[in-house]
Short mmCIF file of C-alpha atoms in Angstrom, two decimals:
data_model
loop_
_atom_site.label_atom_id
_atom_site.label_comp_id
_atom_site.label_asym_id
_atom_site.label_seq_id
_atom_site.Cartn_x
_atom_site.Cartn_y
_atom_site.Cartn_z
CA UNK X 1 -15.95 -4.90 -8.62
CA UNK X 2 -13.93 -3.25 -5.92
CA UNK X 3 -11.87 -0.36 -7.19
CA UNK X 4 -10.43 3.02 -6.39
CA UNK X 5 -10.19 5.85 -8.90
CA UNK X 6 -7.86 8.77 -8.54
CA UNK X 7 -8.68 10.87 -11.59
CA UNK X 8 -5.66 13.16 -11.39
CA UNK X 9 -2.32 11.58 -12.22
CA UNK X 10 -0.39 14.78 -11.56
CA UNK X 11 -1.32 17.93 -9.66
CA UNK X 12 0.78 21.06 -9.34
CA UNK X 13 0.12 23.70 -6.71
CA UNK X 14 2.07 26.65 -5.40
CA UNK X 15 3.55 26.52 -1.95
CA UNK X 16 1.06 27.96 0.51
CA UNK X 17 -1.93 27.23 -1.71
CA UNK X 18 -4.73 24.89 -0.74
CA UNK X 19 -4.89 21.33 -2.01
CA UNK X 20 -7.61 18.83 -2.80
CA UNK X 21 -6.88 15.36 -4.15
CA UNK X 22 -9.83 13.43 -5.46
CA UNK X 23 -10.73 9.84 -4.78
CA UNK X 24 -13.75 7.77 -5.75
CA UNK X 25 -14.28 4.17 -4.76
CA UNK X 26 -16.47 1.24 -5.64
CA UNK X 27 -16.97 -1.22 -2.82
CA UNK X 28 -19.78 -3.60 -1.99
CA UNK X 29 -19.59 -3.50 1.77
CA UNK X 30 -18.99 -0.80 4.32
CA UNK X 31 -15.63 0.57 3.27
CA UNK X 32 -12.62 1.31 5.34
CA UNK X 33 -10.88 4.21 3.57
CA UNK X 34 -7.28 5.29 3.70
CA UNK X 35 -4.89 7.85 2.32
CA UNK X 36 -1.21 6.95 2.13
CA UNK X 37 1.75 9.06 1.08
CA UNK X 38 4.91 7.76 -0.57
CA UNK X 39 7.99 9.92 -0.94
CA UNK X 40 10.80 8.93 -3.31
CA UNK X 41 12.70 6.03 -1.85
CA UNK X 42 10.39 5.86 1.14
CA UNK X 43 7.78 3.38 2.20
CA UNK X 44 4.07 4.02 2.39
CA UNK X 45 3.01 6.18 5.30
CA UNK X 46 -0.58 6.33 6.49
CA UNK X 47 -1.93 9.88 6.50
CA UNK X 48 -5.41 9.15 7.77
CA UNK X 49 -8.17 6.57 7.82
CA UNK X 50 -11.93 6.42 8.04
CA UNK X 51 -13.88 3.55 9.55
CA UNK X 52 -17.03 5.05 10.97
CA UNK X 53 -18.41 8.05 12.78
CA UNK X 54 -17.54 11.61 11.88
CA UNK X 55 -17.17 11.84 8.12
CA UNK X 56 -14.46 14.47 8.38
CA UNK X 57 -11.26 12.87 9.56
CA UNK X 58 -8.06 14.53 10.59
CA UNK X 59 -4.68 13.07 9.82
CA UNK X 60 -1.04 13.77 10.23
CA UNK X 61 0.85 16.66 8.65
CA UNK X 62 -2.24 18.87 8.60
CA UNK X 63 -4.22 16.72 6.16
CA UNK X 64 -7.92 15.98 6.40
CA UNK X 65 -10.37 13.97 4.32
CA UNK X 66 -14.12 13.90 4.01
CA UNK X 67 -16.14 10.75 3.41
CA UNK X 68 -19.23 11.32 1.26
CA UNK X 69 -21.19 8.10 0.95
CA UNK X 70 -23.65 9.53 -1.59
CA UNK X 71 -20.80 10.40 -3.92
CA UNK X 72 -18.59 7.39 -3.07
CA UNK X 73 -15.79 9.85 -2.51
CA UNK X 74 -13.04 10.37 0.01
CA UNK X 75 -11.17 13.50 -1.02
CA UNK X 76 -7.99 14.61 0.71
CA UNK X 77 -7.46 18.27 1.59
CA UNK X 78 -4.85 20.53 3.07
CA UNK X 79 -5.35 24.26 3.56
CA UNK X 80 -1.74 25.28 2.88
CA UNK X 81 0.84 23.02 1.27
CA UNK X 82 4.54 22.99 2.05
CA UNK X 83 7.37 22.06 -0.32
CA UNK X 84 7.89 18.91 1.75
CA UNK X 85 4.41 17.70 0.75
CA UNK X 86 5.66 16.88 -2.75
CA UNK X 87 5.14 13.12 -3.03
CA UNK X 88 2.80 10.49 -4.41
CA UNK X 89 -0.54 10.08 -2.68
CA UNK X 90 -2.59 6.91 -2.74
CA UNK X 91 -6.22 6.51 -1.84
CA UNK X 92 -7.19 3.01 -0.75
CA UNK X 93 -10.20 1.00 0.34
CA UNK X 94 -10.57 -2.22 2.26
CA UNK X 95 -12.73 -4.23 4.57
CA UNK X 96 -11.96 -4.85 8.19
CA UNK X 97 -9.01 -7.19 8.57
CA UNK X 98 -8.63 -7.62 4.83
CA UNK X 99 -6.42 -6.67 1.93
CA UNK X 100 -6.30 -3.08 0.76
CA UNK X 101 -7.11 -1.98 -2.77
CA UNK X 102 -5.13 1.03 -3.88
CA UNK X 103 -5.72 3.65 -6.52
CA UNK X 104 -3.05 4.43 -9.07
CA UNK X 105 -1.90 7.46 -7.17
CA UNK X 106 -1.65 11.20 -7.67
CA UNK X 107 1.76 12.79 -7.88
CA UNK X 108 1.84 16.19 -6.19
CA UNK X 109 4.28 18.82 -7.40
CA UNK X 110 4.88 22.02 -5.43
CA UNK X 111 5.91 25.28 -7.10
CA UNK X 112 8.08 27.57 -5.00
CA UNK G 1 9.94 -2.07 17.85
CA UNK G 2 11.48 -0.74 14.67
CA UNK G 3 8.57 -1.47 12.38
CA UNK G 4 8.34 -3.75 9.36
CA UNK G 5 11.68 -4.59 7.80
CA UNK G 6 12.47 -6.11 4.42
CA UNK G 7 15.61 -7.62 3.05
CA UNK G 8 17.21 -7.02 0.65
CA UNK G 9 16.25 -3.46 -0.24
CA UNK G 10 17.42 -3.91 -3.79
CA UNK G 11 17.94 -6.97 -5.94
CA UNK G 12 19.23 -7.15 -9.49
CA UNK G 13 19.04 -10.50 -11.18
CA UNK G 14 19.18 -12.03 -14.61
CA UNK G 15 16.14 -13.45 -16.29
CA UNK G 16 15.60 -17.05 -15.36
CA UNK G 17 17.20 -16.84 -11.94
CA UNK G 18 15.37 -17.47 -8.68
CA UNK G 19 15.11 -14.78 -6.01
CA UNK G 20 13.89 -14.77 -2.44
CA UNK G 21 12.81 -11.82 -0.34
CA UNK G 22 12.32 -11.67 3.40
CA UNK G 23 9.87 -9.67 5.50
CA UNK G 24 9.98 -9.26 9.25
CA UNK G 25 6.69 -7.86 10.56
CA UNK G 26 6.06 -5.93 13.73
CA UNK G 27 6.55 -8.55 16.41
CA UNK G 28 3.04 -8.83 17.81
CA UNK G 29 1.29 -8.67 14.44
CA UNK G 30 -0.39 -11.86 13.29
CA UNK G 31 -1.38 -10.71 9.78
CA UNK G 32 1.23 -10.31 7.06
CA UNK G 33 0.56 -9.07 3.53
CA UNK G 34 2.57 -8.96 0.33
CA UNK G 35 1.92 -6.35 -2.35
CA UNK G 36 3.62 -5.53 -5.65
CA UNK G 37 4.02 -2.03 -7.01
CA UNK G 38 5.09 -1.37 -10.58
CA UNK G 39 6.19 1.99 -11.88
CA UNK G 40 3.39 4.51 -12.00
CA UNK G 41 0.89 2.22 -10.30
CA UNK G 42 -0.47 1.74 -6.82
CA UNK G 43 0.40 -1.35 -4.83
CA UNK G 44 -1.47 -4.51 -5.84
CA UNK G 45 -2.31 -7.26 -3.39
CA UNK G 46 -0.50 -10.58 -3.83
CA UNK G 47 -1.17 -12.70 -0.77
CA UNK G 48 -1.60 -12.64 2.98
CA UNK G 49 -1.10 -14.79 6.04
CA UNK G 50 -2.66 -15.05 9.42
CA UNK G 51 -0.01 -16.56 11.60
CA UNK G 52 1.45 -19.36 9.44
CA UNK G 53 -1.69 -19.94 7.35
CA UNK G 54 -1.84 -18.46 3.87
CA UNK G 55 -5.43 -17.27 3.61
CA UNK G 56 -5.68 -15.70 0.19
CA UNK G 57 -3.69 -15.50 -3.03
CA UNK G 58 -4.31 -13.07 -5.85
CA UNK G 59 -4.58 -14.27 -9.43
CA UNK G 60 -1.52 -12.07 -9.94
CA UNK G 61 0.46 -14.68 -8.04
CA UNK G 62 1.50 -17.08 -10.78
CA UNK G 63 2.85 -20.56 -10.16
CA UNK G 64 6.35 -19.12 -10.20
CA UNK G 65 5.62 -17.23 -7.00
CA UNK G 66 5.50 -18.86 -3.61
CA UNK G 67 5.22 -17.34 -0.17
CA UNK G 68 5.71 -18.86 3.23
CA UNK G 69 5.46 -17.86 6.83
CA UNK G 70 6.69 -21.01 8.51
CA UNK G 71 6.52 -20.06 12.17
CA UNK G 72 4.05 -17.25 11.96
CA UNK G 73 6.75 -14.65 12.28
CA UNK G 74 8.88 -13.65 9.26
CA UNK G 75 7.79 -14.42 5.73
CA UNK G 76 9.59 -15.16 2.50
CA UNK G 77 8.48 -14.53 -1.06
CA UNK G 78 10.26 -16.56 -3.72
CA UNK G 79 10.08 -15.96 -7.45
CA UNK G 80 11.32 -18.78 -9.63
CA UNK G 81 12.55 -18.34 -13.20
CA UNK G 82 12.26 -14.57 -13.04
CA UNK G 83 10.98 -12.64 -16.04
CA UNK G 84 11.48 -8.99 -16.94
CA UNK G 85 7.84 -8.38 -16.10
CA UNK G 86 8.58 -9.29 -12.50
CA UNK G 87 10.58 -6.08 -12.10
CA UNK G 88 8.74 -4.13 -9.42
CA UNK G 89 8.79 -3.02 -5.81
CA UNK G 90 7.65 -5.79 -3.49
CA UNK G 91 6.04 -4.44 -0.34
CA UNK G 92 5.30 -6.21 2.88
CA UNK G 93 2.83 -5.03 5.49
CA UNK G 94 1.66 -6.32 8.84
CA UNK G 95 -1.33 -5.77 11.08
CA UNK G 96 -2.96 -7.08 14.22
CA UNK G 97 -6.09 -9.05 13.39
CA UNK G 98 -9.11 -7.94 15.36
CA UNK G 99 -7.82 -4.51 16.15
CA UNK G 100 -10.43 -1.99 15.09
CA UNK G 101 -9.10 -0.11 12.13
CA UNK G 102 -7.04 -2.81 10.46
CA UNK G 103 -4.12 -0.46 10.03
CA UNK G 104 -1.45 -2.08 7.92
CA UNK G 105 2.09 -0.93 8.53
CA UNK G 106 4.29 -1.11 5.47
CA UNK G 107 7.94 -1.93 5.15
CA UNK G 108 10.34 -0.01 2.88
CA UNK G 109 10.03 -2.58 0.10
CA UNK G 110 12.41 -4.65 -1.98
CA UNK G 111 13.05 -3.29 -5.44
CA UNK G 112 13.60 -6.08 -7.95
CA UNK G 113 15.20 -5.46 -11.33
CA UNK G 114 15.26 -8.35 -13.77
CA UNK G 115 17.76 -7.88 -16.62
#
């Protein structure tokens, strides 16, 4: 079955600290992988995506993610978080030109 | 282009009433998707269109739900005889079929509250 697991429901980090959000997926075909961010009252914004090639992908707002096929993982990282990064983050998987399957999300809290 | 738009942004209705939501995709996009997001969950796929053809429906889409995209542009999602369990955020997304990357652009959503 196709699925995405985000094992951390909530994560709290101090402003300026590094961040890693975990994501594992189960997908039968070659996956297209995404990270989206959703701020309160806002729509989903794409942070980054992986389709092929370099397994380390760079996104907007200083985020990056690394695709590890052997671990079926696509973890999101940021070296130094800002208070404005507080939001809900969704990992997602899909096939080309197909629906997207989302994880349940990780809510990021930032301590001043 | 201003992106994907959805109307209304909020809808409060009483159980048993019918509601209809509208989605206007990015103008050149031929794929249109509907998702539903309940509190504390990620979005779940409901259905999608390529042009005016509805290509797939999720088992989540009960007989009370119907979606159309009559001219291959905007789409409507109607819920008949609403139930409290229908309370959710309904998200629309669009993409351009065949474009490498299949990036779906999401609208702001319509939040439905069924009393």
